[in-house]
Coordinates of C-alpha atoms in Angstrom, one line a residue:
M23 CA 4.2 -33.1 6.9
P24 CA 4.5 -29.4 6.2
E25 CA 4.8 -27.0 9.1
T26 CA 2.7 -23.9 9.7
V27 CA 4.8 -20.7 10.0
G28 CA 3.8 -18.1 12.6
P29 CA 0.3 -17.1 13.5
P30 CA -1.0 -15.6 10.2
K31 CA -4.3 -13.8 10.5
Q32 CA -6.4 -15.2 7.7
S33 CA -4.9 -18.5 6.5
Q34 CA -2.0 -20.7 7.4
V35 CA 1.0 -20.9 5.0
R36 CA 2.1 -24.5 4.4
L37 CA 5.8 -25.0 4.0
C38 CA 8.1 -27.9 3.8
P39 CA 10.3 -28.3 7.0
E40 CA 13.4 -26.7 5.3
Q41 CA 11.4 -23.7 4.2
A42 CA 9.8 -23.3 7.6
A43 CA 13.1 -23.4 9.3
S44 CA 14.5 -20.8 6.8
V45 CA 11.5 -18.4 7.3
D46 CA 11.6 -18.9 11.1
E47 CA 15.3 -18.0 11.2
L48 CA 14.7 -15.0 9.0
Y49 CA 11.9 -13.9 11.2
R50 CA 13.9 -14.3 14.4
R51 CA 16.9 -12.4 12.8
Y52 CA 15.1 -9.5 11.1
S53 CA 11.5 -9.1 12.4
S54 CA 12.5 -6.4 15.0
W55 CA 14.6 -4.6 12.5
L56 CA 11.8 -4.7 9.9
G57 CA 9.2 -3.5 12.4
F58 CA 11.3 -0.6 13.4
A59 CA 12.2 0.3 9.7
L60 CA 8.5 0.2 8.6
Q61 CA 7.4 2.2 11.6
R62 CA 10.1 4.8 10.9
K63 CA 9.3 5.1 7.2
L64 CA 5.6 4.8 7.4
R65 CA 4.8 6.4 10.8
F66 CA 2.4 3.6 11.5
S67 CA 1.2 2.6 15.0
G68 CA 2.4 -0.6 16.7
S69 CA -0.4 -3.0 15.7
D70 CA -0.4 -1.8 12.1
V71 CA 3.4 -2.4 11.9
E72 CA 3.0 -5.9 13.5
D73 CA 0.4 -6.7 10.8
L74 CA 2.7 -5.5 8.0
V75 CA 5.6 -7.5 9.4
Q76 CA 3.5 -10.6 9.6
D77 CA 2.2 -10.2 6.1
T78 CA 5.7 -9.6 4.9
Y79 CA 6.9 -12.9 6.2
I80 CA 3.9 -14.7 4.7
R81 CA 4.8 -13.1 1.4
V82 CA 8.6 -13.8 1.7
A83 CA 7.8 -17.5 2.2
R84 CA 7.1 -17.7 -1.5
Y85 CA 10.7 -16.8 -2.4
S86 CA 13.5 -19.3 -2.6
S87 CA 16.1 -19.4 0.2
A88 CA 18.8 -18.3 -2.3
D89 CA 16.8 -15.2 -3.4
V90 CA 16.2 -14.2 0.2
A91 CA 19.8 -14.9 1.3
R92 CA 21.3 -12.4 -1.1
Y93 CA 19.8 -9.2 0.4
P94 CA 17.4 -10.2 3.1
K95 CA 16.9 -6.7 4.6
A96 CA 16.3 -5.1 1.2
L97 CA 13.8 -7.8 0.2
L98 CA 11.9 -7.7 3.4
L99 CA 11.7 -3.9 3.4
R100 CA 10.6 -3.7 -0.2
I101 CA 7.8 -6.3 0.4
G102 CA 6.7 -4.5 3.5
L103 CA 6.6 -1.1 1.7
N104 CA 4.7 -2.7 -1.2
L105 CA 2.1 -4.1 1.1
A106 CA 1.7 -0.7 2.8
R107 CA 1.3 0.9 -0.6
D108 CA -1.4 -1.6 -1.5
R109 CA -3.2 -0.9 1.8
F110 CA -3.0 2.9 1.2
R111 CA -4.5 2.5 -2.3
K112 CA -7.3 0.3 -0.9
D113 CA -8.0 2.7 2.0
A114 CA -8.0 5.7 -0.4
R115 CA -10.6 4.1 -2.6
L116 CA -12.7 3.3 0.4
V117 CA -12.5 6.8 1.8
V118 CA -13.6 8.4 -1.5
G119 CA -16.3 5.8 -2.0
L120 CA -14.7 4.2 -5.1
D121 CA -15.0 0.7 -3.8
D122 CA -18.4 -0.8 -4.8
R123 CA -18.8 -2.3 -1.4
D124 CA -18.6 1.0 0.3
H125 CA -21.6 3.3 0.3
A126 CA -20.5 5.8 2.9
V127 CA -20.7 8.8 0.5
Q128 CA -24.4 9.7 0.3
P129 CA -25.3 12.8 -1.7
A130 CA -28.1 15.0 -0.5
C131 CA -30.0 15.4 -3.8
A132 CA -30.0 14.1 -7.4
A133 CA -27.8 17.0 -8.6
D134 CA -25.2 16.2 -6.0
Q135 CA -25.4 12.5 -6.9
E136 CA -24.7 13.3 -10.5
E137 CA -21.8 15.6 -9.7
L138 CA -20.3 12.9 -7.4
L139 CA -20.6 10.3 -10.1
E140 CA -19.0 12.6 -12.6
L141 CA -16.1 13.3 -10.2
K142 CA -15.7 9.6 -9.4
R143 CA -15.6 8.9 -13.2
I144 CA -13.0 11.6 -13.8
V145 CA -10.8 10.5 -10.9
M146 CA -11.0 6.8 -11.9
S147 CA -10.1 7.7 -15.5
L148 CA -6.8 9.3 -14.4
P149 CA -3.7 7.2 -15.3
E150 CA -2.9 5.0 -12.3
P151 CA 0.3 6.8 -11.1
L152 CA -1.6 10.2 -11.1
R153 CA -4.7 8.6 -9.6
D154 CA -2.7 7.0 -6.7
V155 CA -1.0 10.3 -5.8
F156 CA -4.3 12.2 -6.1
L157 CA -6.2 9.8 -3.8
L158 CA -3.4 9.6 -1.2
S159 CA -3.1 13.4 -1.1
R160 CA -6.8 14.4 -1.1
F161 CA -8.4 11.5 0.8
T162 CA -5.9 10.2 3.3
R163 CA -4.4 13.6 4.0
L164 CA -0.8 12.4 3.6
T165 CA 1.9 15.1 2.9
Y166 CA 3.8 14.9 -0.4
A167 CA 6.9 13.7 1.5
E168 CA 4.8 10.8 3.1
I169 CA 3.3 9.9 -0.3
A170 CA 6.8 9.9 -1.8
V171 CA 8.0 7.4 0.8
H172 CA 4.9 5.2 0.5
L173 CA 5.2 5.0 -3.3
G174 CA 8.9 4.9 -3.5
I175 CA 9.2 8.0 -5.6
S176 CA 10.7 11.5 -5.2
V177 CA 8.8 14.4 -3.7
K178 CA 9.3 16.3 -7.0
T179 CA 7.6 13.3 -8.8
V180 CA 4.7 13.5 -6.4
E181 CA 4.3 17.3 -7.0
W182 CA 4.4 16.8 -10.8
R183 CA 1.8 14.0 -10.7
M184 CA -0.5 16.0 -8.4
T185 CA -0.2 19.0 -10.6
K186 CA -0.9 16.9 -13.7
A187 CA -3.9 15.1 -12.0
L188 CA -5.4 18.4 -10.9
A189 CA -5.0 19.9 -14.4
I190 CA -6.7 16.9 -16.0
C191 CA -9.6 17.0 -13.5
A192 CA -10.1 20.7 -13.9
A193 CA -10.1 20.4 -17.7
R194 CA -12.6 17.5 -17.6
L195 CA -14.9 19.4 -15.2
R196 CA -14.9 22.4 -17.5
D197 CA -16.0 20.2 -20.4

């Protein structure tokens, strides 16, 4: 019968006994290191880091033992950073009111509502790399250096993407 690994938040991951033992050993060996590395890179609080570590091990359970054994730290860190990036994107969309389930942004009048919808359309029409940088910069208040770490790109690339996104938004607003 498959074992359940760790105490995942939403659903249990079912693994064969060999996989469970492998992930369990991986967790015991690297979970503290991964938590520290994510906290240092992302500047998250303790519970957020714990959630990311747990989600990382849920995701790494999908990989074969051979893939994980080659470079376990690199794989774990990349998975953790990717999960963090995905959370930032989701959070940025929620903050700006781009998620259909979030109605937090309520304009005062019809003209404001039209302007907000136009701005939303412009931002959402940006190419994804530009949009991600724009949303992280303007709505989560991350610095360019923090955005670079979160997206795994250089600060110069963040600066270029932000400049390009602002130029596109300004041009479309003038039209």
